[in-house]
Amino acid sequence: MTPTESLVRIKSSDGPGQPVRTAELDALYHRFEDELLVPLWTEIGDLMPTQPSPAARAHLWRWATLLPLAARAGELVPVGRGGERRAIALANPGLGGAPYATPTLWAAIQYLCPGEDAPVHRHTQHAFRFVVEGEGVWTVVDGDPVAMRRGDFLLTPGWRFHGHHNVSDVPMAWLDGLDIPFVHHTGSAFFELGPDTVTERETPARSRSERLWAHPGLRPVSSAGERTTSSPIAAYRWEHTDRALADQLTLEDEGHPGVVEPGHAAVRFTNPTSGGDVMPTIRAEFHRLRPGATTAARREVGSSVFQVFTGEVSVRVGDAAWTAARGDLFVVPSWQPLTITTDSGADLFRFSDTPIFERLGQHRVRVEGGAR
Ligand code: 1HN
């Protein structure tokens, strides 16, 4: 291989700590390139930043832009075997055009027209749906039909067969979140098609999973002691989330603890078998801010995606700042300080890759005024 064909490019410079540039040094660097070798001394600044310096950028996608484009795809693009899903991914502008919202997380708007079926398959990537508006689709997870309605958070943990069908007479759009980039980078993906025809056409109000598992503080004794890596609850219903957030704020009014900070209630979706996150790679939370609330600037290792559920917010992520309203999605890259302010009051859904970093001992949080 000649040096110009080599995949490796060594950044030769006269900077601090660099050897004097000579013809002999250039020849050595060319030999390194030929042999696919890279010396640390030319790379140390990029490899070892003093604090996280993510490639991903803070970015906002507006629902008012996404929804009509998804609807247009609904007119032009059939959903079925092969393409599998009419899902349109957010591509972070810092990640070279890959369909990744962050280095670890996929986020997409998915759109299903009346009467359509998204075919059954399974994959090792963990997935969830969050519904910002609409209803009428049932997602069938390992044969259990689960209704999707506004405000619901629905799980499809890895390797469960799943398909979706819209039984209503209106289209429905929702947010998909998966750990696709993480699984892709680590070369750990498996995928398998399910049966071509969806046999499960029932539309029960409550899934079997919820009937068994979604009772506050109660688990079936038949499962006692069993700890599963993902939550067995297929759907976390808005009525429960809403009530938990409302109760935190009334407790605050009464002078009792519970909120994250003044005017900021938050809950995390959990796995009832472990008390931990719903899935091994994804954390999901709901945040409610009172009118006039401002959050303390907060940095965290790992990346997250927010979707505004109600209200209007002013968001600052590092140097980026936007106002955002219902359905709008924004990305917070690792270690970028985030502040949210609202005059109207607001509810926000958030998901992140935090469980990965917690388990690897790499997680750090810094809230304005000290580490936590
Ligand atoms: C998938 O199965 C879904 O089940 C959504 O709705 C997005 C993106 C890539 C691969 C599989 C779904 C997906 C996906």
Tab-separated table of C-alpha atoms in Angstrom, residues 248 251-252 255-259:
chain	number	residue	atom	x	y	z
A	248	GLN	CA	-45.426	15.803	43.508
A	251	LEU	CA	-46.972	17.848	47.949
A	252	GLU	CA	-44.598	20.707	47.205
A	255	GLY	CA	-44.349	21.823	52.107
A	256	HIS	CA	-43.408	18.147	51.680
A	257	PRO	CA	-40.410	16.769	49.766
A	258	GLY	CA	-40.598	14.995	46.396
A	259	VAL	CA	-39.779	17.438	43.618
